[in-house]
CSV table of C-alpha atoms in Angstrom, one decimal:
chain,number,residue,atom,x,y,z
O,14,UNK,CA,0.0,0.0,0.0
O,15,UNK,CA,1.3,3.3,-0.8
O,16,UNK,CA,2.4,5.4,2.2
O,17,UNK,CA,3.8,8.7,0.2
O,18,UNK,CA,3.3,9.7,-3.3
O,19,UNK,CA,5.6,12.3,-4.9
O,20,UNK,CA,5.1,14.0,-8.1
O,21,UNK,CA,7.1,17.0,-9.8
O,22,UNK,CA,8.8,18.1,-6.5
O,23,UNK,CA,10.7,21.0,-7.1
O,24,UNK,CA,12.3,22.9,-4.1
O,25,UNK,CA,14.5,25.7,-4.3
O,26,UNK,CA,16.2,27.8,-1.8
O,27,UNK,CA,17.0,31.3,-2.6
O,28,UNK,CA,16.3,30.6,-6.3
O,29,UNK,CA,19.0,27.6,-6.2
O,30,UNK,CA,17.1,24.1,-6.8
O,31,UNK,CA,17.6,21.4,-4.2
O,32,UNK,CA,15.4,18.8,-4.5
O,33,UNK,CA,13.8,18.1,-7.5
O,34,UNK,CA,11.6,14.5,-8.1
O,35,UNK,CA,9.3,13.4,-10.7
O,36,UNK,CA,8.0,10.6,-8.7
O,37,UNK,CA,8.9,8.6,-5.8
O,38,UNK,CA,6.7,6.7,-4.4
O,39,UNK,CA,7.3,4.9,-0.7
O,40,UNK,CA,5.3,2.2,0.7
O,41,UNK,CA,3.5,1.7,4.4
O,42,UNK,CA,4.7,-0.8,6.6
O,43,UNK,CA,8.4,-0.9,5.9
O,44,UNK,CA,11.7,0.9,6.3
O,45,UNK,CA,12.7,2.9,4.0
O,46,UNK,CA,16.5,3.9,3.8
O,47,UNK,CA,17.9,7.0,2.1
O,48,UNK,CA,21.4,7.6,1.3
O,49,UNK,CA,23.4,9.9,-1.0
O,50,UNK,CA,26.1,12.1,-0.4
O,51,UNK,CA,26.3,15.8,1.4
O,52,UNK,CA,24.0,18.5,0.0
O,53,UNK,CA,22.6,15.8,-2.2
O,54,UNK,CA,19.0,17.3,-0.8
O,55,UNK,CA,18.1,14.1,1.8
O,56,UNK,CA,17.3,15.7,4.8
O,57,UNK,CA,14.7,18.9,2.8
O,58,UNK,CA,13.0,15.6,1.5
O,59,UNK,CA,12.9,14.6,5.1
O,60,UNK,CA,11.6,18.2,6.1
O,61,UNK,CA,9.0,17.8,3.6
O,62,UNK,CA,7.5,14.2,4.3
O,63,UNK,CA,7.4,15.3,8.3
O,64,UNK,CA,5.6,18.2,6.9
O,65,UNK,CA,7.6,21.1,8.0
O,66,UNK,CA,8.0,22.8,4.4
O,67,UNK,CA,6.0,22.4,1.9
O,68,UNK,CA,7.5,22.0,-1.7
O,69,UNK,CA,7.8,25.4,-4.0
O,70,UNK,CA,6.0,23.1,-7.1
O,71,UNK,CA,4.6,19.6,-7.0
O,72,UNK,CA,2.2,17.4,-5.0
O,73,UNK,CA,3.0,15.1,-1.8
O,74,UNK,CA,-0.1,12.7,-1.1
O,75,UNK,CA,-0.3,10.8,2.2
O,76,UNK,CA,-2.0,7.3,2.3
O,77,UNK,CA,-3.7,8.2,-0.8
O,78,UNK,CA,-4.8,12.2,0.3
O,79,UNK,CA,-3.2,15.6,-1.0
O,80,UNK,CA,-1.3,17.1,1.6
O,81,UNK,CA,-1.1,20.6,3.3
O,82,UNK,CA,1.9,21.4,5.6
O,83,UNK,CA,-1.1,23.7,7.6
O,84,UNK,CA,-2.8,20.4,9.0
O,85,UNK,CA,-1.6,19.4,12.6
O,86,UNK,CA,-3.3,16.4,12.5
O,87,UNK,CA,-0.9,15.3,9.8
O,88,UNK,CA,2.2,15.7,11.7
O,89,UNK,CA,0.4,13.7,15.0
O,90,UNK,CA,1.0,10.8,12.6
O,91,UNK,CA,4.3,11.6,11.2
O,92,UNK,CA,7.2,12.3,13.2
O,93,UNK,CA,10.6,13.4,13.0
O,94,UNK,CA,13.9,12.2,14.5
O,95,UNK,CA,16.5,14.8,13.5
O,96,UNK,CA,20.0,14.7,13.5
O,97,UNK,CA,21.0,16.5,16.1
O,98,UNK,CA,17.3,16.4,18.2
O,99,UNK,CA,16.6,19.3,20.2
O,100,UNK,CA,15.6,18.4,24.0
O,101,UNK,CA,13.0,20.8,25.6
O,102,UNK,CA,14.4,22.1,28.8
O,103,UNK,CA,12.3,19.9,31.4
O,104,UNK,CA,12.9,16.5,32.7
O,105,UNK,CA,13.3,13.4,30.4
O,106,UNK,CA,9.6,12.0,31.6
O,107,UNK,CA,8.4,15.6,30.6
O,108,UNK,CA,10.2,15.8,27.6
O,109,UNK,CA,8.4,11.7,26.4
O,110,UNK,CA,5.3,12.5,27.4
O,111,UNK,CA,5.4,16.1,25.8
O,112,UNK,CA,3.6,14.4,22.8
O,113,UNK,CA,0.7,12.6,24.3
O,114,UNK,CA,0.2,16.1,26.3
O,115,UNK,CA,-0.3,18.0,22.9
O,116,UNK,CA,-2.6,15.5,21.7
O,117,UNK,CA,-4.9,15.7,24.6
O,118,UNK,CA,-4.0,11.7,25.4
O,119,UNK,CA,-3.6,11.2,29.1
O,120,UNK,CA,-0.1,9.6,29.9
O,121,UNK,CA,0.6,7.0,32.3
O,122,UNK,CA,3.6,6.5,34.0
O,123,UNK,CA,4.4,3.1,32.0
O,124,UNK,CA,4.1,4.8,28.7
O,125,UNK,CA,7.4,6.8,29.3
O,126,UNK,CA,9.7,4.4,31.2
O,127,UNK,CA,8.5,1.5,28.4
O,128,UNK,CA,9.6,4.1,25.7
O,129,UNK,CA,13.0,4.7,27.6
O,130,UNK,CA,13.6,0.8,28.0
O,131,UNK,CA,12.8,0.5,24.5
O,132,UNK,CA,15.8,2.3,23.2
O,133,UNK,CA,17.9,0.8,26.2
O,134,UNK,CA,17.6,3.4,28.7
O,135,UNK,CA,16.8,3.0,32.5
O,136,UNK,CA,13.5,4.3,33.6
O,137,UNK,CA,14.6,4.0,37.0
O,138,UNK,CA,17.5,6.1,36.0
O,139,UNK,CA,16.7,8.4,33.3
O,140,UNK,CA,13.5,9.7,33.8
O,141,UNK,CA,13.6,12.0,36.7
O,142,UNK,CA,16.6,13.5,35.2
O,143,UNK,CA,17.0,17.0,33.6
O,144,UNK,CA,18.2,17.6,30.1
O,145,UNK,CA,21.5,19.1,30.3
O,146,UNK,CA,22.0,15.7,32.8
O,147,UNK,CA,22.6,13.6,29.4
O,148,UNK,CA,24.8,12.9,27.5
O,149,UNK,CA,25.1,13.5,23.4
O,150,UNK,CA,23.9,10.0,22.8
O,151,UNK,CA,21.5,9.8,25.6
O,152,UNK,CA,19.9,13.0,24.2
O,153,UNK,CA,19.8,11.0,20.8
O,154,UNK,CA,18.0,8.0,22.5
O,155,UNK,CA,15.4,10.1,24.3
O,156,UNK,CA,14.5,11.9,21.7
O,157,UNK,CA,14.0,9.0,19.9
O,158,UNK,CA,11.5,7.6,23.2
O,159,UNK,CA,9.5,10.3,22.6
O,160,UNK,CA,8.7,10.1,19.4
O,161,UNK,CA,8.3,6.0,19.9
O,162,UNK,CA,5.7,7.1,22.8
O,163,UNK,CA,2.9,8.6,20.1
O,164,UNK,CA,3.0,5.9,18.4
O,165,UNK,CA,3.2,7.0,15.2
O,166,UNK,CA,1.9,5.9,11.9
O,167,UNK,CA,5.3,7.1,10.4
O,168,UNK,CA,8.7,7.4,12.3
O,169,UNK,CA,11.1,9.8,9.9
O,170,UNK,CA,15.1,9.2,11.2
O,171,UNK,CA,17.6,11.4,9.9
O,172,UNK,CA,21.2,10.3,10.5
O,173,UNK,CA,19.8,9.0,14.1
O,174,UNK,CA,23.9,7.0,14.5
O,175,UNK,CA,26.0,9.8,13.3
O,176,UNK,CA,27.4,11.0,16.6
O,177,UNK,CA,26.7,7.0,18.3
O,178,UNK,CA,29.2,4.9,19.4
O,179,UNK,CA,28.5,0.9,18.2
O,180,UNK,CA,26.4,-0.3,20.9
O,181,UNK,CA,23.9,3.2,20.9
O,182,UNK,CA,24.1,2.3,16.8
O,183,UNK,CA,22.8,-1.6,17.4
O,184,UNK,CA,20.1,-0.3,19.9
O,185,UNK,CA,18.9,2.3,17.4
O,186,UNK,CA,18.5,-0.5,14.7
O,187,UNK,CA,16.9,-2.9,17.2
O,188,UNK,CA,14.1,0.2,18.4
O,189,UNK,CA,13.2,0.3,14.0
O,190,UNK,CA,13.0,-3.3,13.7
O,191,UNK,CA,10.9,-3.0,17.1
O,192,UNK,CA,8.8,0.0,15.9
O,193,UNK,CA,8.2,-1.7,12.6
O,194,UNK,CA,7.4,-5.2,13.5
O,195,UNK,CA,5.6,-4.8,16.8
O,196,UNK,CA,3.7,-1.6,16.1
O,197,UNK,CA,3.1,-1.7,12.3
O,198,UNK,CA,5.5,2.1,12.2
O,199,UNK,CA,6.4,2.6,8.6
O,200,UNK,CA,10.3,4.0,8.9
O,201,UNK,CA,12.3,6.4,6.5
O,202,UNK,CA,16.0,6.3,7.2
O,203,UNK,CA,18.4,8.6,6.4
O,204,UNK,CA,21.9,7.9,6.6
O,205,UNK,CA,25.5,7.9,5.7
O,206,UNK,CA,26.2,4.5,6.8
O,207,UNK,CA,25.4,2.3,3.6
O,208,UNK,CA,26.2,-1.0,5.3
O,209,UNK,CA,23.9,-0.2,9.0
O,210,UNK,CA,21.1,1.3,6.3
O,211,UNK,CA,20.6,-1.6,4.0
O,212,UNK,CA,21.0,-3.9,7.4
O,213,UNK,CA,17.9,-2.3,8.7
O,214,UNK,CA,16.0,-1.3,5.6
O,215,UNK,CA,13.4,-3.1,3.2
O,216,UNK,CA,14.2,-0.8,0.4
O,217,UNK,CA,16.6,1.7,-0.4
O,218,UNK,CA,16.6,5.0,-2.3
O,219,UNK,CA,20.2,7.0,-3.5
O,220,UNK,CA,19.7,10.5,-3.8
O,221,UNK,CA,22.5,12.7,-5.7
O,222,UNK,CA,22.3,16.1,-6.6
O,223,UNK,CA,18.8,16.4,-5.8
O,224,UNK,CA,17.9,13.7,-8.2
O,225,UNK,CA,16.6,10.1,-7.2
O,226,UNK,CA,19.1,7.7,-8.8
O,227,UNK,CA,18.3,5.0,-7.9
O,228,UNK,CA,15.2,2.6,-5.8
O,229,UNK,CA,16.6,-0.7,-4.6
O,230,UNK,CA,13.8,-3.1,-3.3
O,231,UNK,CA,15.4,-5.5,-0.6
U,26,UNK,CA,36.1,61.7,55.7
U,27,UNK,CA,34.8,61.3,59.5
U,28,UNK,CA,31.4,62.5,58.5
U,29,UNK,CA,31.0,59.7,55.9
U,30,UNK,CA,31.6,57.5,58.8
U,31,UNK,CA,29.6,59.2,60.9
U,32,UNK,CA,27.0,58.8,58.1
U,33,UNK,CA,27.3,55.0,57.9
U,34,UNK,CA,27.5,54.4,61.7
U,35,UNK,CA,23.9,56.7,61.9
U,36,UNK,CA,22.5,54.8,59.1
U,37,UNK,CA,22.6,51.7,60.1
U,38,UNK,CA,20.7,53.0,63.7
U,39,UNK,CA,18.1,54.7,61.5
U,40,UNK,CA,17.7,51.2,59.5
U,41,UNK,CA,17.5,49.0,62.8
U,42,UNK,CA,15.7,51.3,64.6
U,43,UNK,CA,12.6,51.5,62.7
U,44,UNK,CA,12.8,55.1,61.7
U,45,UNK,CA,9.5,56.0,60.3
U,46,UNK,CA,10.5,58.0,57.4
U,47,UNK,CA,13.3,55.7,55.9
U,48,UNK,CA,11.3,52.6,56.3
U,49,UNK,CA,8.3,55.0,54.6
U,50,UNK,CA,10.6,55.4,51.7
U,51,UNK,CA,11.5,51.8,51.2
U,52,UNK,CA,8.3,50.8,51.4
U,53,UNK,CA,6.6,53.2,48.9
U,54,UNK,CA,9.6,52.2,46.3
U,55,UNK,CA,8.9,48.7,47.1
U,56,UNK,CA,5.4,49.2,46.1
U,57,UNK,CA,5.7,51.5,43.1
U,58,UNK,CA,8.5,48.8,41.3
U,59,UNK,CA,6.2,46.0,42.1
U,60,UNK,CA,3.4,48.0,40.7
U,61,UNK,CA,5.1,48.5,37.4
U,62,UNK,CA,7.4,45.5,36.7
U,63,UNK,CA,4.0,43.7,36.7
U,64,UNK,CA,2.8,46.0,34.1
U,65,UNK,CA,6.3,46.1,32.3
U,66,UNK,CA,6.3,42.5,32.2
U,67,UNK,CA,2.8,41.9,31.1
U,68,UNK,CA,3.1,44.1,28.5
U,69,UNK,CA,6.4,43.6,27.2
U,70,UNK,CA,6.9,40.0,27.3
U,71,UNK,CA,3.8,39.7,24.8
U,72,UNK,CA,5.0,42.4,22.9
U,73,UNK,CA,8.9,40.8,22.7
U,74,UNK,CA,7.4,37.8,21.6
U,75,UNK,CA,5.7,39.0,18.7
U,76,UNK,CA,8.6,41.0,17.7
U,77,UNK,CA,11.3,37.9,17.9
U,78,UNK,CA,8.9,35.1,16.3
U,79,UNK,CA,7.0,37.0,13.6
U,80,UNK,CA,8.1,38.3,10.2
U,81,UNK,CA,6.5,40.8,9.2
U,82,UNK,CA,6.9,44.1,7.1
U,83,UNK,CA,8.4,46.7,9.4
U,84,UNK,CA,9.8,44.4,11.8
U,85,UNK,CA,13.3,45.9,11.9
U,86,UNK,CA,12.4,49.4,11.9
U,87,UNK,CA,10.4,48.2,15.6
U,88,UNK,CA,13.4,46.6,16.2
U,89,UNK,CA,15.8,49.4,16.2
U,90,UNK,CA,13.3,51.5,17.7
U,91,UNK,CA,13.1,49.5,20.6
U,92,UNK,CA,17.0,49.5,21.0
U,93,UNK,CA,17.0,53.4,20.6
U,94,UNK,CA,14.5,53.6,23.4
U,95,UNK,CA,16.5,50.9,26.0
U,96,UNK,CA,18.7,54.7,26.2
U,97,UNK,CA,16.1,57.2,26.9
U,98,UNK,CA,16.6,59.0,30.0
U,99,UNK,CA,14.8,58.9,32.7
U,100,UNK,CA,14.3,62.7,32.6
U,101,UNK,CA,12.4,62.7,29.3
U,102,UNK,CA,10.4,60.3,29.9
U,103,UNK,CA,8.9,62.1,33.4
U,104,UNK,CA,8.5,65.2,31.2
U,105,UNK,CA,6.4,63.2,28.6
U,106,UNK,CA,4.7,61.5,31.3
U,107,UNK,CA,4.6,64.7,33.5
U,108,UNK,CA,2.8,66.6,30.2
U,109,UNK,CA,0.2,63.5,29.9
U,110,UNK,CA,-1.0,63.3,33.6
U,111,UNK,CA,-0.9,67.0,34.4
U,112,UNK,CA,-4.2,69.0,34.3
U,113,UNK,CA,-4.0,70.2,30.9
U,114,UNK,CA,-2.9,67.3,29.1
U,115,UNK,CA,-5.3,64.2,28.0
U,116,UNK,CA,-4.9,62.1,31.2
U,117,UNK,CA,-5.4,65.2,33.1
U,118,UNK,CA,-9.0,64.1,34.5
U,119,UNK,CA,-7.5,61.3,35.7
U,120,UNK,CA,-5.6,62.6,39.0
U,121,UNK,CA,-2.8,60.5,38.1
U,122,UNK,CA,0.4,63.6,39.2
U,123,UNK,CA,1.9,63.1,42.3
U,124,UNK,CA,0.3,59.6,43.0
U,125,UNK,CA,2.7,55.9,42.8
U,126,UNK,CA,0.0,55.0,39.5
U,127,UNK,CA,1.8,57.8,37.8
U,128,UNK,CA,5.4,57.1,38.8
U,129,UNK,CA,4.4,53.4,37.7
U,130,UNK,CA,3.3,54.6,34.2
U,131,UNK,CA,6.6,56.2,33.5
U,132,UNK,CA,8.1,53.3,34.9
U,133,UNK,CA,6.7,51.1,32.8
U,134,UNK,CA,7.8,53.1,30.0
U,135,UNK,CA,11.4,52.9,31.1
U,136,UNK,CA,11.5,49.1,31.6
U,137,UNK,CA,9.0,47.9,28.5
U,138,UNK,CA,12.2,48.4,25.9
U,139,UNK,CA,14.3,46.5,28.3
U,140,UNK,CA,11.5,43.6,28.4
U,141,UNK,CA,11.0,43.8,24.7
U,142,UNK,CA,14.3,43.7,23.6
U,143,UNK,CA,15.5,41.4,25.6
U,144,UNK,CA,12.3,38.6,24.8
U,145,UNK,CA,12.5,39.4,21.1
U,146,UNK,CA,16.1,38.1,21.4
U,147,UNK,CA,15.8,34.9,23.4
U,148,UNK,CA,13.2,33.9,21.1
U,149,UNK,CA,14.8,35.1,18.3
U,150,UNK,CA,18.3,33.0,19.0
U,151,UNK,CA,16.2,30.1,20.6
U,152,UNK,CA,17.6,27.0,18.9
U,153,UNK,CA,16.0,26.8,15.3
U,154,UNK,CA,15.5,23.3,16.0
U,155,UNK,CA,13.0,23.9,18.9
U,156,UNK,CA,10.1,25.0,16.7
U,157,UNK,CA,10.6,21.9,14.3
U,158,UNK,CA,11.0,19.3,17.5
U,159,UNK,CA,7.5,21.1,18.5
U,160,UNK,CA,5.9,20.4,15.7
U,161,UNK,CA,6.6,17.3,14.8
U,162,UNK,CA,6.0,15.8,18.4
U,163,UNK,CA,2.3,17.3,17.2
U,164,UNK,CA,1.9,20.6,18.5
U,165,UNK,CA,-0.4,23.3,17.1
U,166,UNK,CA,0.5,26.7,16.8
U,167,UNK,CA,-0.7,28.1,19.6
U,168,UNK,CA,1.1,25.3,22.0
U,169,UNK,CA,4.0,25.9,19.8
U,170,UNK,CA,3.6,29.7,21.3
U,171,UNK,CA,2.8,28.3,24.7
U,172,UNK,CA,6.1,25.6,24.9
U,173,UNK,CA,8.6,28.3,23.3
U,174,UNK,CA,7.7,31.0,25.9
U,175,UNK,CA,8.0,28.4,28.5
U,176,UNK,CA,11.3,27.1,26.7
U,177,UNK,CA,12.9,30.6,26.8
U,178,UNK,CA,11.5,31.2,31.1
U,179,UNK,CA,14.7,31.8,31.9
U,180,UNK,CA,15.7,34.5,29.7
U,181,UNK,CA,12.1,35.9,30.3
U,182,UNK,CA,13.0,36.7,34.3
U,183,UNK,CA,16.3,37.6,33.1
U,184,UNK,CA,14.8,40.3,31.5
U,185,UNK,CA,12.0,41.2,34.1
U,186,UNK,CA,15.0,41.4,36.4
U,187,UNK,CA,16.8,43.9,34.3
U,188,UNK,CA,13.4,45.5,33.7
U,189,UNK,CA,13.4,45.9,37.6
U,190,UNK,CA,17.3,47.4,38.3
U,191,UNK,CA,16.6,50.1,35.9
U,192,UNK,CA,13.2,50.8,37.5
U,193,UNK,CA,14.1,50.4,41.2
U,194,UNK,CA,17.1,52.3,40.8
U,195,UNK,CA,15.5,55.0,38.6
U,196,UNK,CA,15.2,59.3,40.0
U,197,UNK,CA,13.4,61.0,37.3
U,198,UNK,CA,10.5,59.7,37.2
U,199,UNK,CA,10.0,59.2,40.3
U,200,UNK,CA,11.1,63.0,41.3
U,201,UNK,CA,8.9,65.1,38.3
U,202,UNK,CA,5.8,62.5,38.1
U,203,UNK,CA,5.9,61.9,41.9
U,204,UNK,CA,6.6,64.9,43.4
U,205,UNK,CA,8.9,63.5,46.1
U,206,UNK,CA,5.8,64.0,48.8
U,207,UNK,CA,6.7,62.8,51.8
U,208,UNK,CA,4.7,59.5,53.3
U,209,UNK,CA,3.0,59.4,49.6
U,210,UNK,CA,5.6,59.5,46.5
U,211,UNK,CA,8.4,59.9,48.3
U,212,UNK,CA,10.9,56.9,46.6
U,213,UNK,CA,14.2,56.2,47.9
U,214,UNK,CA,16.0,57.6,45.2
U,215,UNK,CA,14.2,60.8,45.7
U,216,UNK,CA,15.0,60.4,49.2
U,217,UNK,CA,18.5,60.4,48.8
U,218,UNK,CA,18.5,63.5,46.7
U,219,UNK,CA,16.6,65.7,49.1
U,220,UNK,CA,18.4,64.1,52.1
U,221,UNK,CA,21.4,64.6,50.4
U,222,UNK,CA,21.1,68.3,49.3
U,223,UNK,CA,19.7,69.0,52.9
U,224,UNK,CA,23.4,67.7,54.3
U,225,UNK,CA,21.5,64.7,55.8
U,226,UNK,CA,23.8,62.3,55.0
U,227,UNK,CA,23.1,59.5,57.6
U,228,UNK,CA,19.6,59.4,56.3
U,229,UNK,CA,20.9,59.6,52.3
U,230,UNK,CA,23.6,56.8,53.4
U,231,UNK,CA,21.1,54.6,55.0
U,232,UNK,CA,19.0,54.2,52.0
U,233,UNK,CA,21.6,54.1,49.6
U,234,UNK,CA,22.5,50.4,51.4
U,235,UNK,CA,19.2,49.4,51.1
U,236,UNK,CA,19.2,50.2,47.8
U,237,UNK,CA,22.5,48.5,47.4
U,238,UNK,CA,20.7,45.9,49.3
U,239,UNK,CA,18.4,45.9,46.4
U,240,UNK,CA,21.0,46.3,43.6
U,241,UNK,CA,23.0,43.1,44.7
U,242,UNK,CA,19.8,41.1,45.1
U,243,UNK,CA,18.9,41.8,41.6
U,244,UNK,CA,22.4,40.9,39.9
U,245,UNK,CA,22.5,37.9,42.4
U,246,UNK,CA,19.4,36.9,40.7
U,247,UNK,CA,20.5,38.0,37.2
U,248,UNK,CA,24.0,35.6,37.8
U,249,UNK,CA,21.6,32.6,38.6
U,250,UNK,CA,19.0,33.1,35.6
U,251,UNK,CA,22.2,33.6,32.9
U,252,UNK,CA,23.9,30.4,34.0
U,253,UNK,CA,20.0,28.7,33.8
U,254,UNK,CA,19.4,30.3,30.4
U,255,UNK,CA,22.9,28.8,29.0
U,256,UNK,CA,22.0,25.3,29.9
């Protein structure tokens, strides 16, 4: 079933294109990896299928509907991992259950230490502390938590290993298999690391230049 | 340099002694800075915002108007207040010269730049990735609003505490709106002066620690909010 349809994308920033894609079209239910080199235009495709910008010509459509970048209700079911996530300045717990707060959802205690354990952090530990308490890759890991705790339909990663050391990386890939197989979470990827994305993803997509070059299925 | 002393040593009696009309003076300062860093803050921190999250045409022009006013003396701005709430001018009918409600509305003038320039910064330079972490955890814009005021709390006391040096420590105001009336508008800046200029230095001595007092509890403060704001 298809997840995200893409037609005549153009993006440009200050007049200089950056993104441009005839069609690309990613199915629901998998992970999705996307890897091309610097400036190649990965991450404003990212910024554009979490909704943030919406593209100067073209169409996106989203389980079969045209998309506006105006519609919150859109972004409660796509979220956005970035590469270097910002952490609100509150307590980890605050900053999982900040989510389920904006959508009205009551949160339970269990909802935020499950999330933590899930990318192989210690409730007991972690969630009465305070932001600037953690580390670079323990920031990385609960930001990740609190996207996991919406539960979204749609989990958009962008470089989520780039500043992890090996063990973080393998918890990261184990959380997407998680997300993917256990709660039916469609994944995009992006990433430098060739090798870790096509270990974790069902398909792959290169981007260069701002041109898709190539889909890989498998 | 023995009546300096002298000064001090007399001070500090007047201070733990309970003299009536020092005490009057702290209090009525006390009350007229409370008075209008609620206003300043109320109506600057809104104001700030707007003017450090929105885009719109004319926004740098308000900009550098704000910064131009962050100098204006005190003086000018108790002579434009002075010609509003005097008899003849439009607030005239109000009875608002020689009251603490008139010292506070100049006040409020002289801190609202401070507040304003100071918010529209913070949320200016609030890390560009805050907004996008908002939204994509699935807030709408108004708790987008709500979370990057509450984000950038500590640079909003910051500046309600800079608001409040100026103000507390301000003379000009205070002296041409007020009318330095004993037991009613009688600040202790104005205080000082008259105290001062009357050779009354124990009394001008005694207030000047309390506004020191004052002075130090405000920086203390501003010290604890910057290193908070930088985390």
């Amino acid at each position: 079933m298809s997840l995200y349809q893409l037609s005549n994308i153009v993006q440009t920033y200050g007049g200089r294109p950056v993104l441009t894609i005839d069609s690309l079209e990613l199915t629901a239910g998998s992970i999705t990896g996307i890897f091309g080199p610097n400036g190649s235009g990965k991450s404003t495709l990212m910024r554009m299928l979490a909704f943030l910008e919406a593209p100067q010509q073209g169409t996106i459509h989203f389980n079969g509907n045209a998309t506006s970048i105006t519609e919150t209700s859109l972004r409660r079911e796509v979220t956005l991992l970035t590469q270097q996530p910002y952490l609100l300045k509150r307590s980890v717990k605050e900053n999982i259950e900040y989510g389920l707060h904006v959508r009205g959802l009551k949160s339970t205690s269990g909802i935020a230490a499950d999330a933590l354990e899930e990318v192989g952090l210690s409730a007991e530990k972690f969630l009465s502390r305070q932001w600037f308490e953690l580390s670079g890759g323990e920031a990385q890991r609960v930001a990740l938590a609190a996207r996991l705790a919406v539960n979204p339909s749609v989990l958009l990663m962008d470089e989520p290993t780039s500043s992890l050391d090996e063990e973080s990386t393998e918890r990261i890939r184990n959380a997407a298999l998680r997300a993917k197989n256990e709660r039916r979470t469609s994944l995009i990827i992006v990433s430098h690391d060739r090798e870790w994305l096509t270990s974790v993803s069902d398909s792959t997509v290169l981007i260069r230049n701002g041109k898709i070059e190539s889909t890989q299925c498998g | 340099m023995g009546f300096i002393y002298e000064g001090l040593l007399k001070a500090f009696e007047l201070l733990f002694n309970g003299n009536p009309e020092t005490w009057s003076a702290v209090y009525i300062t006390l009350c007229v800075s409370s008075l209008s860093i609620f206003f300043t803050i109320l109506l600057g921190a809104p104001l700030g915002f707007v003017l450090g999250y929105c885009r719109f045409k004319g926004r740098e022009t308000l900009r550098m108007i704000t910064d131009t006013l962050l100098s204006f003396p005190t003086v000018v701005i108790g002579l434009l207040v002075y010609s509003l709430v005097s008899r003849q001018g439009p607030l005239g009918d109000y009875g608002l010269l020689f009251t603490l409600p008139g010292i506070a509305i100049g006040q409020v003038m002289l801190g609202m730049p401070i507040v304003v320039a100071m918010v529209a910064n913070a949320v200016e330079n609030s890390d560009s990735g805050m907004k996008d972490t908002l939204l994509t955890l699935g807030a709408d814009n108004i708790q987008v609003l709500k979370a990057t005021l509450w984000e950038t709390r500590y640079h909003l006391m910051l500046a309600g505490v800079a608001a409040y040096g100026r103000i507390v420590s301000e003379i000009g105001i205070s002296m041409m709106v007020g009318g330095n009336i004993k037991w009613h508008t009688r600040t202790i800046t104005t205080a000082i002066a008259l105290e001062t200029g009357k050779g009354e230095f124990a009394m001008g001595i005694a207030l000047g620690v309390v506004l020191l007092i004052i002075a130090f509890g405000v920086n203390f403060s501003v010290a604890k909010l910057k290193r908070r704001a930088g985390q």
